[in-house]
CSV table of C-alpha atoms in Angstrom, one decimal:
chain,number,residue,atom,x,y,z
A,205,MET,CA,-5.2,-19.4,13.1
A,206,SER,CA,-4.5,-22.6,11.1
A,207,ASN,CA,-5.8,-26.0,11.7
A,208,THR,CA,-2.5,-27.4,10.4
A,209,LYS,CA,0.6,-27.7,12.6
A,210,PRO,CA,3.4,-27.8,10.0
A,211,SER,CA,6.7,-29.6,10.7
A,212,PHE,CA,10.0,-27.8,10.6
A,213,LYS,CA,10.9,-30.0,7.7
A,214,SER,CA,7.9,-29.0,5.6
A,215,LEU,CA,8.5,-25.3,6.4
A,216,LEU,CA,12.2,-25.6,5.4
A,217,GLU,CA,11.2,-27.3,2.2
A,218,ILE,CA,8.8,-24.5,1.3
A,219,LEU,CA,11.4,-21.8,2.1
A,220,ILE,CA,14.1,-23.5,0.0
A,221,VAL,CA,11.7,-24.0,-3.0
A,222,SER,CA,10.3,-20.4,-2.9
A,223,THR,CA,13.8,-18.9,-2.4
A,224,ARG,CA,15.0,-20.7,-5.6
A,225,LEU,CA,12.0,-19.2,-7.4
A,226,GLY,CA,12.8,-15.8,-5.9
A,227,PHE,CA,16.3,-15.9,-7.4
A,228,THR,CA,15.2,-17.2,-10.9
A,229,SER,CA,11.7,-15.8,-11.6
A,230,PHE,CA,12.2,-13.0,-14.1
A,231,GLY,CA,9.6,-11.5,-16.4
A,232,GLY,CA,6.8,-10.1,-14.3
A,233,PRO,CA,3.7,-11.5,-12.7
A,234,ILE,CA,2.4,-13.5,-15.6
A,235,ALA,CA,5.8,-15.2,-16.0
A,236,HIS,CA,5.9,-15.8,-12.2
A,237,LEU,CA,2.6,-17.7,-12.5
A,238,GLY,CA,4.1,-19.9,-15.2
A,239,TYR,CA,7.1,-20.6,-12.9
A,240,PHE,CA,4.8,-21.5,-10.0
A,241,HIS,CA,2.7,-23.8,-12.2
A,242,GLU,CA,5.8,-25.7,-13.4
A,243,GLU,CA,7.3,-26.0,-9.9
A,244,TYR,CA,4.2,-26.4,-7.6
A,245,VAL,CA,1.7,-28.2,-9.9
A,246,ARG,CA,3.6,-30.2,-12.5
A,247,ARG,CA,6.9,-31.0,-10.6
A,248,ARG,CA,5.9,-31.2,-6.9
A,249,LYS,CA,2.2,-31.8,-7.3
A,250,TRP,CA,1.4,-29.8,-4.2
A,251,LEU,CA,-2.0,-28.9,-5.7
A,252,ASP,CA,-3.9,-29.9,-8.8
A,253,GLU,CA,-4.6,-27.9,-11.9
A,254,LYS,CA,-8.2,-26.8,-10.9
A,255,SER,CA,-7.1,-25.7,-7.4
A,256,TYR,CA,-4.3,-23.7,-8.9
A,257,ALA,CA,-6.6,-22.0,-11.4
A,258,ASP,CA,-9.1,-21.2,-8.6
A,259,LEU,CA,-6.3,-19.7,-6.5
A,260,VAL,CA,-5.0,-17.6,-9.4
A,261,ALA,CA,-8.6,-16.4,-10.0
A,262,LEU,CA,-8.9,-15.2,-6.4
A,263,CYS,CA,-5.6,-13.4,-6.5
A,264,GLN,CA,-6.5,-11.6,-9.7
A,265,PHE,CA,-9.6,-10.5,-8.0
A,266,LEU,CA,-7.8,-8.8,-5.1
A,267,PRO,CA,-5.6,-5.7,-5.1
A,268,GLY,CA,-1.9,-6.3,-4.6
A,269,PRO,CA,0.8,-8.3,-6.3
A,270,ALA,CA,-1.1,-11.3,-7.7
A,271,SER,CA,1.9,-13.6,-8.1
A,272,SER,CA,3.1,-13.0,-4.5
A,273,GLN,CA,-0.5,-13.7,-3.3
A,274,VAL,CA,-0.6,-16.9,-5.3
A,275,GLY,CA,2.6,-18.0,-3.7
A,276,ILE,CA,1.3,-17.2,-0.3
A,277,GLY,CA,-1.9,-19.2,-1.0
A,278,ILE,CA,0.1,-22.2,-2.1
A,279,GLY,CA,2.2,-22.0,1.1
A,280,VAL,CA,-1.0,-21.9,3.1
A,281,MET,CA,-2.4,-24.9,1.4
A,282,ARG,CA,0.8,-26.8,2.0
A,283,ALA,CA,1.5,-25.8,5.7
A,284,GLY,CA,-1.0,-23.3,7.0
A,285,VAL,CA,-0.3,-19.6,7.7
A,286,ALA,CA,3.4,-20.4,8.6
A,287,GLY,CA,3.8,-22.0,5.2
A,288,GLY,CA,2.3,-18.9,3.5
A,289,ILE,CA,4.8,-16.7,5.3
A,290,MET,CA,7.7,-18.9,4.3
A,291,THR,CA,6.7,-18.7,0.6
A,292,PHE,CA,6.4,-14.9,0.8
A,293,LEU,CA,9.9,-14.6,2.5
A,294,GLY,CA,11.6,-16.9,0.1
A,295,PHE,CA,10.1,-15.4,-3.1
A,296,THR,CA,10.6,-11.7,-1.9
A,297,LEU,CA,13.8,-11.4,0.0
A,298,PRO,CA,16.3,-12.0,-2.9
A,299,SER,CA,15.1,-8.9,-4.8
A,300,VAL,CA,14.7,-6.9,-1.6
A,301,ILE,CA,18.3,-7.5,-0.6
A,302,ALA,CA,19.5,-6.7,-4.1
A,303,LEU,CA,17.7,-3.4,-4.3
A,304,ILE,CA,18.7,-2.3,-0.9
A,305,ILE,CA,22.4,-2.9,-1.8
A,306,PHE,CA,21.8,-1.0,-5.1
A,307,SER,CA,20.5,2.0,-3.1
A,308,ILE,CA,23.6,2.0,-0.9
A,309,LEU,CA,25.9,1.8,-3.9
A,310,LEU,CA,24.0,4.7,-5.6
A,311,GLN,CA,24.6,7.0,-2.6
A,312,GLY,CA,27.2,9.7,-3.4
A,313,ILE,CA,26.6,9.5,-7.2
A,314,ASP,CA,25.0,12.5,-8.7
A,315,VAL,CA,22.3,11.3,-11.1
A,316,GLY,CA,20.6,14.7,-11.4
A,317,ASP,CA,21.8,15.7,-14.9
A,318,GLU,CA,22.5,12.3,-16.5
A,319,SER,CA,20.8,11.9,-19.9
A,320,TRP,CA,20.4,8.1,-19.2
A,321,ILE,CA,18.0,9.0,-16.4
A,322,HIS,CA,15.8,10.9,-18.9
A,323,GLY,CA,15.8,7.8,-21.0
A,324,LEU,CA,14.5,5.8,-18.0
A,325,LYS,CA,11.8,8.4,-17.6
A,326,ILE,CA,10.6,7.6,-21.1
A,327,VAL,CA,10.8,3.9,-20.4
A,328,ALA,CA,8.5,4.5,-17.5
A,329,VAL,CA,6.0,6.1,-19.9
A,330,ALA,CA,6.0,3.1,-22.2
A,331,VAL,CA,5.8,0.5,-19.4
A,332,VAL,CA,3.1,2.1,-17.4
A,333,ALA,CA,1.0,2.9,-20.5
A,334,HIS,CA,1.2,-0.7,-21.5
A,335,ALA,CA,0.1,-1.8,-18.0
A,336,ILE,CA,-2.8,0.6,-17.8
A,337,LEU,CA,-4.1,-0.2,-21.3
A,338,GLY,CA,-4.1,-3.9,-20.3
A,339,MET,CA,-5.9,-3.2,-17.1
A,340,ALA,CA,-8.5,-0.9,-18.8
A,341,GLN,CA,-9.4,-3.7,-21.3
A,342,LYS,CA,-10.2,-6.1,-18.5
A,343,LEU,CA,-11.5,-3.8,-15.7
A,344,VAL,CA,-13.5,-1.1,-17.5
A,345,PRO,CA,-15.2,-2.9,-20.4
A,346,ASP,CA,-18.6,-1.1,-20.1
A,347,LEU,CA,-19.9,2.5,-19.8
A,348,PRO,CA,-20.6,2.6,-16.0
A,349,ARG,CA,-17.0,1.5,-15.2
A,350,LYS,CA,-15.6,3.9,-17.8
A,351,THR,CA,-17.6,6.7,-16.2
A,352,LEU,CA,-16.2,5.7,-12.7
A,353,ALA,CA,-12.7,5.8,-14.1
A,354,LEU,CA,-13.3,9.3,-15.6
A,355,LEU,CA,-14.6,10.6,-12.3
A,356,ALA,CA,-11.7,9.1,-10.5
A,357,ILE,CA,-9.3,10.8,-12.9
A,358,ILE,CA,-10.9,14.2,-12.2
A,359,ALA,CA,-11.1,13.8,-8.5
A,360,THR,CA,-7.5,12.5,-8.2
A,361,LEU,CA,-6.1,15.4,-10.2
A,362,LEU,CA,-8.2,18.2,-8.5
A,363,TRP,CA,-8.3,16.9,-4.9
A,364,GLN,CA,-4.8,15.8,-3.9
A,365,THR,CA,-4.8,14.7,-0.3
A,366,ALA,CA,-3.9,11.6,1.7
A,367,PHE,CA,-7.5,10.7,1.9
A,368,THR,CA,-8.4,11.1,-1.8
A,369,GLN,CA,-7.7,7.5,-3.0
A,370,VAL,CA,-9.4,5.9,-0.1
A,371,ALA,CA,-12.5,8.1,-0.5
A,372,ILE,CA,-12.7,7.4,-4.3
A,373,ILE,CA,-12.4,3.6,-3.7
A,374,LEU,CA,-15.2,3.6,-1.0
A,375,VAL,CA,-17.6,5.7,-3.1
A,376,SER,CA,-16.9,3.7,-6.3
A,377,GLY,CA,-17.4,0.5,-4.4
A,378,PHE,CA,-20.9,1.7,-3.2
A,379,ILE,CA,-21.8,2.8,-6.8
A,380,GLY,CA,-20.6,-0.5,-8.1
A,381,PHE,CA,-22.8,-2.3,-5.6
A,382,LEU,CA,-25.8,-0.4,-6.7
A,383,ILE,CA,-25.2,-0.9,-10.5
A,384,TYR,CA,-23.9,-4.5,-10.5
A,385,LYS,CA,-25.6,-6.1,-7.5
A,386,ASN,CA,-27.5,-8.4,-9.8
A,387,HIS,CA,-24.5,-9.4,-11.8
A,388,THR,CA,-24.1,-13.2,-12.0
A,389,GLU,CA,-21.5,-15.7,-13.4
A,390,GLN,CA,-21.2,-19.4,-13.4
A,391,ASP,CA,-20.2,-21.0,-10.1
A,392,GLU,CA,-16.9,-22.9,-9.9
A,393,ALA,CA,-15.7,-25.8,-7.8
A,394,LYS,CA,-14.8,-25.3,-4.2
A,395,ILE,CA,-11.2,-25.0,-2.9
A,396,HIS,CA,-10.1,-25.7,0.8
A,397,PHE,CA,-7.6,-23.7,2.8
A,398,PRO,CA,-6.7,-24.6,6.4
A,399,ILE,CA,-7.4,-21.2,8.0
A,400,SER,CA,-10.1,-20.5,10.6
A,401,LYS,CA,-12.8,-18.0,9.7
A,402,GLY,CA,-12.1,-16.1,12.9
A,403,PHE,CA,-8.4,-15.6,12.0
A,404,ALA,CA,-9.4,-14.5,8.5
A,405,ILE,CA,-11.9,-11.9,9.9
A,406,GLY,CA,-9.1,-10.6,12.1
A,407,CYS,CA,-6.9,-10.1,9.0
A,408,LEU,CA,-9.6,-8.3,7.1
A,409,LEU,CA,-10.4,-6.0,10.1
A,410,LEU,CA,-6.7,-5.2,10.4
A,411,PHE,CA,-6.5,-4.4,6.7
A,412,PHE,CA,-9.3,-1.9,6.7
A,413,GLY,CA,-8.4,-0.6,10.1
A,414,LEU,CA,-4.9,0.3,8.9
A,415,LEU,CA,-6.2,1.8,5.7
A,416,ILE,CA,-8.4,4.2,7.6
A,417,ALA,CA,-6.2,4.8,10.6
A,418,LEU,CA,-2.8,5.4,9.0
A,419,PRO,CA,-3.8,8.6,7.1
A,420,ILE,CA,-5.3,9.9,10.3
A,421,LEU,CA,-2.2,9.1,12.4
A,422,ARG,CA,-0.1,10.7,9.7
A,423,GLU,CA,-2.0,14.0,10.0
A,424,LEU,CA,-2.0,14.0,13.8
A,425,THR,CA,1.7,13.2,14.2
A,426,ALA,CA,5.0,14.4,12.7
A,427,LEU,CA,6.7,11.0,12.7
A,428,ASN,CA,8.4,10.3,9.4
A,429,TRP,CA,8.1,6.5,9.8
A,430,ILE,CA,4.3,6.7,10.1
A,431,ALA,CA,4.1,8.8,6.9
A,432,LEU,CA,6.4,6.4,5.2
A,433,PHE,CA,4.4,3.3,6.3
A,434,ASP,CA,1.1,5.0,5.3
A,435,SER,CA,2.3,5.9,1.8
A,436,PHE,CA,3.6,2.4,1.1
A,437,TYR,CA,0.6,0.7,2.7
A,438,ARG,CA,-2.0,2.7,0.7
A,439,SER,CA,0.0,2.0,-2.5
A,440,GLY,CA,0.0,-1.7,-1.8
A,441,SER,CA,-3.7,-1.6,-0.9
A,442,LEU,CA,-5.0,0.1,-4.1
A,443,VAL,CA,-3.1,-1.6,-6.9
A,444,PHE,CA,-4.8,-4.0,-9.3
A,445,GLY,CA,-2.8,-5.5,-12.2
A,446,GLY,CA,0.7,-6.1,-10.9
A,447,GLY,CA,3.9,-4.4,-10.0
A,448,HIS,CA,4.3,-2.1,-13.1
A,449,VAL,CA,1.1,-0.4,-12.1
A,450,VAL,CA,2.3,0.6,-8.7
A,451,LEU,CA,5.0,2.8,-10.2
A,452,PRO,CA,2.8,5.9,-10.8
A,453,LEU,CA,1.3,5.6,-7.3
A,454,LEU,CA,4.7,5.4,-5.6
A,455,GLU,CA,6.0,8.3,-7.7
A,456,ARG,CA,3.1,10.4,-6.8
A,457,GLU,CA,3.6,9.6,-3.1
A,458,PHE,CA,7.3,10.2,-2.8
A,459,VAL,CA,8.7,12.5,-5.5
A,460,PRO,CA,6.5,15.6,-5.2
A,461,ALA,CA,6.8,15.3,-1.4
A,462,GLY,CA,10.6,15.5,-1.7
A,463,TRP,CA,11.4,12.1,-0.1
A,464,LEU,CA,13.7,11.4,-3.1
A,465,SER,CA,14.5,13.0,-6.4
A,466,GLU,CA,12.8,11.8,-9.6
A,467,GLU,CA,16.2,10.9,-11.0
A,468,ALA,CA,16.9,8.6,-8.0
A,469,PHE,CA,13.4,7.2,-8.3
A,470,LEU,CA,13.8,6.2,-11.9
A,471,ALA,CA,17.3,4.9,-11.4
A,472,GLY,CA,15.9,2.5,-8.9
A,473,TYR,CA,13.0,1.6,-11.2
A,474,GLY,CA,15.5,0.6,-13.8
A,475,ALA,CA,17.3,-1.6,-11.3
A,476,ALA,CA,14.1,-3.2,-10.2
A,477,GLN,CA,13.5,-4.3,-13.8
A,478,ALA,CA,16.7,-6.2,-13.8
A,479,VAL,CA,16.2,-8.3,-10.7
A,480,PRO,CA,13.9,-11.4,-10.3
A,481,GLY,CA,10.9,-11.6,-8.1
A,482,PRO,CA,8.0,-9.3,-7.6
A,483,LEU,CA,8.3,-5.7,-8.8
A,484,PHE,CA,6.7,-4.5,-5.6
A,485,THR,CA,10.1,-4.9,-4.0
A,486,PHE,CA,11.0,-1.6,-5.7
A,487,ALA,CA,9.6,-0.2,-2.4
A,488,ALA,CA,12.7,-1.6,-0.6
A,489,TYR,CA,14.9,0.6,-2.8
A,490,ILE,CA,12.8,3.7,-2.1
A,491,GLY,CA,12.7,3.0,1.6
A,492,ALA,CA,16.5,2.4,1.7
A,493,VAL,CA,17.2,5.7,-0.2
A,494,ILE,CA,15.1,7.6,2.4
A,495,ASN,CA,16.2,5.9,5.6
A,496,GLY,CA,18.9,3.2,4.9
A,497,TRP,CA,18.4,-0.5,5.1
A,498,GLN,CA,15.9,-0.1,8.0
A,499,GLY,CA,13.7,2.1,5.8
A,500,GLY,CA,14.0,-0.6,3.1
A,501,LEU,CA,12.7,-3.3,5.3
A,502,LEU,CA,9.9,-1.0,6.7
A,503,ALA,CA,8.8,-0.1,3.1
A,504,THR,CA,8.8,-3.8,2.1
A,505,ALA,CA,6.7,-4.8,5.1
A,506,ALA,CA,4.3,-1.9,4.5
A,507,ILE,CA,3.7,-2.4,0.8
A,508,PHE,CA,3.3,-6.2,1.1
A,509,LEU,CA,1.2,-6.2,4.3
A,510,PRO,CA,-2.1,-5.4,2.5
A,511,ALA,CA,-1.6,-8.3,0.1
A,512,LEU,CA,-0.8,-10.7,3.0
A,513,LEU,CA,-3.8,-9.6,5.0
A,514,LEU,CA,-6.2,-9.8,2.1
A,515,ILE,CA,-5.2,-13.2,0.9
A,516,LEU,CA,-5.3,-14.7,4.4
A,517,GLY,CA,-8.5,-12.9,5.1
A,518,THR,CA,-10.4,-14.0,2.0
A,519,LEU,CA,-9.2,-17.6,1.5
A,520,PRO,CA,-11.8,-19.2,3.8
A,521,PHE,CA,-14.6,-17.1,2.3
A,522,TRP,CA,-13.6,-17.3,-1.4
A,523,ASN,CA,-16.2,-19.9,-2.3
A,524,THR,CA,-19.0,-17.8,-0.8
A,525,LEU,CA,-17.6,-14.4,-2.0
A,526,ARG,CA,-17.3,-15.4,-5.7
A,527,ARG,CA,-20.9,-16.5,-5.7
A,528,ASN,CA,-22.2,-13.3,-4.1
A,529,PRO,CA,-23.2,-10.8,-6.9
A,530,LYS,CA,-23.4,-7.9,-4.5
A,531,ILE,CA,-19.8,-8.3,-3.4
A,532,LYS,CA,-18.6,-8.8,-6.9
A,533,GLY,CA,-20.6,-5.7,-8.0
A,534,ALA,CA,-18.8,-3.5,-5.4
A,535,LEU,CA,-15.4,-4.8,-6.5
A,536,MET,CA,-16.3,-4.2,-10.2
A,537,GLY,CA,-16.9,-0.5,-9.2
A,538,VAL,CA,-13.6,-0.4,-7.4
A,539,ASN,CA,-11.8,-1.7,-10.4
A,540,GLY,CA,-13.1,1.1,-12.5
A,541,ALA,CA,-12.0,3.7,-10.0
A,542,VAL,CA,-8.5,2.2,-9.7
A,543,VAL,CA,-8.0,2.5,-13.4
A,544,GLY,CA,-8.9,6.2,-13.2
A,545,ILE,CA,-6.5,6.8,-10.3
A,546,LEU,CA,-3.7,5.2,-12.2
A,547,ILE,CA,-4.4,7.2,-15.4
A,548,ALA,CA,-4.3,10.4,-13.4
A,549,ALA,CA,-1.0,9.4,-11.8
A,550,PHE,CA,0.3,8.4,-15.2
A,551,TYR,CA,-0.4,11.9,-16.5
A,552,ASN,CA,1.2,13.7,-13.5
A,553,PRO,CA,4.0,13.1,-12.8
A,554,ILE,CA,5.0,10.4,-15.2
A,555,TRP,CA,4.0,12.1,-18.5
A,556,THR,CA,4.6,15.7,-17.5
A,557,SER,CA,8.1,15.1,-16.4
A,558,SER,CA,9.2,12.8,-19.2
A,559,ILE,CA,7.7,13.9,-22.5
A,560,LEU,CA,9.2,17.3,-22.9
A,561,GLU,CA,10.0,17.4,-26.7
A,562,PRO,CA,8.6,15.7,-29.8
A,563,VAL,CA,11.6,13.4,-29.9
A,564,ASP,CA,10.7,12.2,-26.4
A,565,PHE,CA,7.3,11.1,-27.6
A,566,ALA,CA,8.8,9.4,-30.7
A,567,PHE,CA,11.2,7.5,-28.5
A,568,ALA,CA,8.4,6.5,-26.1
A,569,ALA,CA,6.4,5.2,-29.0
A,570,ALA,CA,9.4,3.1,-30.2
A,571,LEU,CA,9.9,1.7,-26.7
A,572,PHE,CA,6.1,1.0,-26.4
A,573,SER,CA,6.2,-0.9,-29.7
A,574,MET,CA,9.2,-2.9,-28.6
A,575,LEU,CA,7.4,-3.9,-25.4
A,576,VAL,CA,3.9,-4.5,-26.8
A,577,TYR,CA,4.3,-5.6,-30.4
A,578,TRP,CA,7.8,-7.1,-30.5
A,579,LYS,CA,7.3,-8.8,-27.1
A,580,LEU,CA,10.8,-7.9,-25.9
A,581,PRO,CA,11.4,-8.5,-22.1
A,582,PRO,CA,11.2,-5.4,-19.9
A,583,TRP,CA,14.9,-5.4,-19.1
A,584,VAL,CA,15.7,-5.0,-22.8
A,585,ILE,CA,13.4,-1.9,-22.8
A,586,VAL,CA,15.2,-0.5,-19.8
A,587,VAL,CA,18.7,-0.9,-21.3
A,588,THR,CA,17.5,0.5,-24.6
A,589,GLY,CA,15.9,3.5,-22.8
A,590,ALA,CA,19.1,4.3,-20.9
A,591,ILE,CA,21.3,4.0,-24.0
A,592,GLY,CA,18.8,5.9,-26.1
A,593,GLY,CA,18.7,8.7,-23.5
A,594,ILE,CA,22.5,9.1,-23.7
A,595,VAL,CA,22.3,9.2,-27.6
A,596,LEU,CA,19.5,11.7,-27.6
A,597,GLY,CA,21.2,13.8,-25.0
A,598,SER,CA,24.3,14.0,-27.2
A,599,ILE,CA,22.3,14.9,-30.3
A,600,PHE,CA,19.6,17.2,-29.1
């Protein structure tokens, strides 16, 4: 595993520092990276500016919650694999516990006909549209990747099975390899992580093994916990661009299948906007609604496991990978397909269930402007959406 044998004192320090960040880091992944820089680079000097920049570059390159992966990487640099796990637990558990408690409090409350829920649906349109537009600008800048995104939209909408997303990702990766295999960029400085290559390979094999095996096990068995784990694991494996982007994937996985109502889904999404830490912890709320606190913990483990396996699996190879144009080419193709998958999920069910009247579109445009142009924080958008839904419900 790791060549470092961390002391109890160093692990405790990592846990305390990361837990404080887990209680205070509001504002999404970009804000989280700012908090990390202030705490780990400027204040504690656990790593230098260049190493931090390289780590952020790696985590932006991988699917999953980038800020959580950066935190894990810093923990690994500080105290090996155990340190990475401590940073993950400290940064993640505060919001997980808060959302599980919220799901318990919400039980017995009928949210089906509440107008504020419709307001939250419109908030989801604005927030996810903003996230996808930002991703599209970065991940599909040229015609080949735009074409891959288009094909992914068509395939996702017309072929809705548990294997669809994985198949699209694999095919797009191969196409990206063929198109961009000669793509080159400037090399950057090396960065060292105390993880053996053997352990890293094991993590990568487990990542891909679960991605392939879980949908098969789901089809062969009737166990709800396997289906639950598979849905969260695939969602966590295929998301580029941060927690807001996971919303349409999770909604597509759980609302049409009847795991929970769309009203309960969006009520939890509003709560997730109000807590600190990674938005991926929204999975804890969904899991708790489905199967109590045990389901919340299972969902949290499933959606974050891909991110943990990928960061541990790529850290020792990052210097080589980022210099290999063929690998980068495959990932460029994958990026295009992921944007297409998310656009398809944004249309159905986000848009089709939220924008029912012209006034809904007008309200969504106002919320989008507040978020994008006025730069208001997401929690303000959520509160405005809930209040606006009540007002519109009383007028129209």
